[in-house]
PDB file of C-alpha atoms in Angstrom:
ATOM      1  CA  UNK A   1      99.651  89.775 100.877  1.00 85.00           C
ATOM      2  CA  UNK A   2      96.922  88.155  98.644  1.00 95.00           C
ATOM      3  CA  UNK A   3      96.752  84.478  97.957  1.00 97.00           C
ATOM      4  CA  UNK A   4      95.019  83.397  94.661  1.00 97.00           C
ATOM      5  CA  UNK A   5      94.030  79.798  93.932  1.00 96.00           C
ATOM      6  CA  UNK A   6      92.818  78.990  90.487  1.00 97.00           C
ATOM      7  CA  UNK A   7      90.760  75.988  89.196  1.00 97.00           C
ATOM      8  CA  UNK A   8      88.754  74.820  86.169  1.00 98.00           C
ATOM      9  CA  UNK A   9      91.430  74.320  83.585  1.00 98.00           C
ATOM     10  CA  UNK A  10      91.450  71.306  81.257  1.00 98.00           C
ATOM     11  CA  UNK A  11      91.053  70.105  77.709  1.00 98.00           C
ATOM     12  CA  UNK A  12      88.181  71.039  75.461  1.00 98.00           C
ATOM     13  CA  UNK A  13      87.308  70.612  71.817  1.00 98.00           C
ATOM     14  CA  UNK A  14      87.166  73.615  69.604  1.00 98.00           C
ATOM     15  CA  UNK A  15      83.799  75.277  70.049  1.00 98.00           C
ATOM     16  CA  UNK A  16      83.401  74.063  73.569  1.00 98.00           C
ATOM     17  CA  UNK A  17      83.357  75.930  76.894  1.00 98.00           C
ATOM     18  CA  UNK A  18      85.310  75.939  80.116  1.00 98.00           C
ATOM     19  CA  UNK A  19      84.797  78.034  83.274  1.00 98.00           C
ATOM     20  CA  UNK A  20      87.767  79.162  85.275  1.00 98.00           C
ATOM     21  CA  UNK A  21      87.659  80.142  88.942  1.00 98.00           C
ATOM     22  CA  UNK A  22      90.014  82.095  91.144  1.00 97.00           C
ATOM     23  CA  UNK A  23      89.494  82.260  94.890  1.00 97.00           C
ATOM     24  CA  UNK A  24      91.171  85.225  96.621  1.00 96.00           C
ATOM     25  CA  UNK A  25      92.065  85.445 100.298  1.00 96.00           C
ATOM     26  CA  UNK A  26      90.780  88.890 100.616  1.00 93.00           C
ATOM     27  CA  UNK A  27      88.989  91.551  98.495  1.00 91.00           C
ATOM     28  CA  UNK A  28      91.038  93.426  95.830  1.00 92.00           C
ATOM     29  CA  UNK A  29      89.816  96.270  93.771  1.00 93.00           C
ATOM     30  CA  UNK A  30      91.078  95.075  90.520  1.00 96.00           C
ATOM     31  CA  UNK A  31      91.340  91.409  89.257  1.00 96.00           C
ATOM     32  CA  UNK A  32      92.177  90.024  85.841  1.00 97.00           C
ATOM     33  CA  UNK A  33      92.939  86.902  83.725  1.00 98.00           C
ATOM     34  CA  UNK A  34      96.063  86.474  81.649  1.00 98.00           C
ATOM     35  CA  UNK A  35      97.335  83.780  79.377  1.00 98.00           C
ATOM     36  CA  UNK A  36     100.712  82.691  78.064  1.00 98.00           C
ATOM     37  CA  UNK A  37     101.444  80.230  75.309  1.00 97.00           C
ATOM     38  CA  UNK A  38     104.921  78.774  74.790  1.00 93.00           C
ATOM     39  CA  UNK A  39     107.304  81.151  73.167  1.00 95.00           C
ATOM     40  CA  UNK A  40     104.878  84.025  73.578  1.00 96.00           C
ATOM     41  CA  UNK A  41     104.573  86.892  76.123  1.00 95.00           C
ATOM     42  CA  UNK A  42     101.992  86.998  78.675  1.00 96.00           C
ATOM     43  CA  UNK A  43      98.848  88.712  77.479  1.00 97.00           C
ATOM     44  CA  UNK A  44      95.822  90.259  79.172  1.00 98.00           C
ATOM     45  CA  UNK A  45      92.559  88.473  78.471  1.00 98.00           C
ATOM     46  CA  UNK A  46      89.995  90.113  80.746  1.00 98.00           C
ATOM     47  CA  UNK A  47      90.051  92.404  83.713  1.00 98.00           C
ATOM     48  CA  UNK A  48      87.438  93.681  86.213  1.00 97.00           C
ATOM     49  CA  UNK A  49      86.937  96.531  88.726  1.00 95.00           C
ATOM     50  CA  UNK A  50      84.963  95.230  91.642  1.00 91.00           C
ATOM     51  CA  UNK A  51      83.417  98.556  92.549  1.00 88.00           C
ATOM     52  CA  UNK A  52      80.747  98.960  89.824  1.00 83.00           C
ATOM     53  CA  UNK A  53      81.773  96.007  87.823  1.00 88.00           C
ATOM     54  CA  UNK A  54      83.638  97.770  85.015  1.00 95.00           C
ATOM     55  CA  UNK A  55      85.169  95.228  82.648  1.00 97.00           C
ATOM     56  CA  UNK A  56      87.901  95.242  79.939  1.00 97.00           C
ATOM     57  CA  UNK A  57      88.468  92.469  77.397  1.00 98.00           C
ATOM     58  CA  UNK A  58      91.095  91.784  74.808  1.00 98.00           C
ATOM     59  CA  UNK A  59      89.712  92.037  71.265  1.00 98.00           C
ATOM     60  CA  UNK A  60      90.527  88.316  70.585  1.00 97.00           C
ATOM     61  CA  UNK A  61      87.993  87.227  73.224  1.00 98.00           C
ATOM     62  CA  UNK A  62      85.294  89.783  73.003  1.00 98.00           C
ATOM     63  CA  UNK A  63      81.893  88.109  72.534  1.00 97.00           C
ATOM     64  CA  UNK A  64      83.305  84.684  73.731  1.00 98.00           C
ATOM     65  CA  UNK A  65      84.683  85.158  77.172  1.00 98.00           C
ATOM     66  CA  UNK A  66      82.884  86.714  80.203  1.00 98.00           C
ATOM     67  CA  UNK A  67      84.627  87.835  83.408  1.00 98.00           C
ATOM     68  CA  UNK A  68      82.566  88.034  86.541  1.00 96.00           C
ATOM     69  CA  UNK A  69      82.738  87.923  90.458  1.00 95.00           C
ATOM     70  CA  UNK A  70      80.616  86.466  93.208  1.00 92.00           C
ATOM     71  CA  UNK A  71      78.655  88.662  95.549  1.00 85.00           C
ATOM     72  CA  UNK A  72      81.429  88.661  98.163  1.00 85.00           C
ATOM     73  CA  UNK A  73      83.927  89.940  95.548  1.00 86.00           C
ATOM     74  CA  UNK A  74      86.361  87.281  96.615  1.00 89.00           C
ATOM     75  CA  UNK A  75      85.900  84.775  93.793  1.00 95.00           C
ATOM     76  CA  UNK A  76      86.820  85.717  90.120  1.00 96.00           C
ATOM     77  CA  UNK A  77      85.427  83.628  87.143  1.00 98.00           C
ATOM     78  CA  UNK A  78      86.217  83.442  83.447  1.00 98.00           C
ATOM     79  CA  UNK A  79      83.538  81.742  81.280  1.00 98.00           C
ATOM     80  CA  UNK A  80      85.065  80.781  78.091  1.00 98.00           C
ATOM     81  CA  UNK A  81      82.720  79.887  75.293  1.00 98.00           C
ATOM     82  CA  UNK A  82      83.226  78.968  71.558  1.00 98.00           C
ATOM     83  CA  UNK A  83      86.825  78.224  72.368  1.00 98.00           C
ATOM     84  CA  UNK A  84      89.450  78.102  69.577  1.00 98.00           C
ATOM     85  CA  UNK A  85      92.924  76.364  69.343  1.00 98.00           C
ATOM     86  CA  UNK A  86      94.570  79.757  69.725  1.00 97.00           C
ATOM     87  CA  UNK A  87      93.047  79.949  73.313  1.00 98.00           C
ATOM     88  CA  UNK A  88      95.464  77.133  74.175  1.00 98.00           C
ATOM     89  CA  UNK A  89      97.667  78.632  76.975  1.00 98.00           C
ATOM     90  CA  UNK A  90      98.544  78.740  80.739  1.00 98.00           C
ATOM     91  CA  UNK A  91      95.918  81.005  82.336  1.00 98.00           C
ATOM     92  CA  UNK A  92      96.811  83.074  85.282  1.00 98.00           C
ATOM     93  CA  UNK A  93      94.603  85.031  87.779  1.00 98.00           C
ATOM     94  CA  UNK A  94      95.927  88.331  88.973  1.00 97.00           C
ATOM     95  CA  UNK A  95      94.893  91.041  91.446  1.00 97.00           C
ATOM     96  CA  UNK A  96      95.934  94.519  92.584  1.00 96.00           C
ATOM     97  CA  UNK A  97      94.691  97.096  95.128  1.00 94.00           C
ATOM     98  CA  UNK A  98      95.718 100.141  93.024  1.00 88.00           C
ATOM     99  CA  UNK A  99      93.499 102.913  91.779  1.00 88.00           C
ATOM    100  CA  UNK A 100      93.046 103.034  87.989  1.00 88.00           C
ATOM    101  CA  UNK A 101      90.695 104.812  85.712  1.00 86.00           C
ATOM    102  CA  UNK A 102      89.958 101.547  83.844  1.00 91.00           C
ATOM    103  CA  UNK A 103      90.763  97.889  84.901  1.00 95.00           C
ATOM    104  CA  UNK A 104      94.227  97.312  83.323  1.00 95.00           C
ATOM    105  CA  UNK A 105      95.257  94.486  80.908  1.00 97.00           C
ATOM    106  CA  UNK A 106      98.876  95.071  81.355  1.00 96.00           C
ATOM    107  CA  UNK A 107     100.594  92.347  83.376  1.00 96.00           C
ATOM    108  CA  UNK A 108     103.043  94.689  84.985  1.00 96.00           C
ATOM    109  CA  UNK A 109     100.059  96.639  86.693  1.00 96.00           C
ATOM    110  CA  UNK A 110      99.308  93.510  88.858  1.00 97.00           C
ATOM    111  CA  UNK A 111     100.981  92.619  92.083  1.00 97.00           C
ATOM    112  CA  UNK A 112      99.507  89.241  93.042  1.00 97.00           C
ATOM    113  CA  UNK A 113      99.411  86.124  90.869  1.00 98.00           C
ATOM    114  CA  UNK A 114      97.969  82.670  90.993  1.00 98.00           C
ATOM    115  CA  UNK A 115      99.904  79.496  90.103  1.00 97.00           C
ATOM    116  CA  UNK A 116      98.345  79.152  86.613  1.00 97.00           C
ATOM    117  CA  UNK A 117      96.071  76.579  85.133  1.00 98.00           C
ATOM    118  CA  UNK A 118      96.474  74.928  81.762  1.00 98.00           C
ATOM    119  CA  UNK A 119      93.811  75.242  79.150  1.00 98.00           C
ATOM    120  CA  UNK A 120      94.076  73.095  75.906  1.00 98.00           C
ATOM    121  CA  UNK A 121      91.711  73.531  72.986  1.00 98.00           C
ATOM    122  CA  UNK A 122      91.871  70.965  70.131  1.00 96.00           C
TER     123      UNK A 122
END
């Protein structure tokens, strides 16, 4: 069992920045960030493979968001720059131990989830 604790959400003006953090109770091979706005399905934002640092981004956030980990591979970050109103959503941290060719952006591929943190861009 893996516990994930998120922090860093809040409100920001369009064009501003926020940095989300996700502390994991143990190492996992794959971790990702997902978001869900009211009335919409949960979508993958960014994912990372700890071994080698391979990353995968949704087209909507490429060039604006950066996913990374600390040296111990137990804390995940999402640096969100040049934010847009359409980034407004509940953001979730997720993790899984599985073996994949590429870090997945499909929510059903992840086993463990954080509680979510709200991000509002206006």
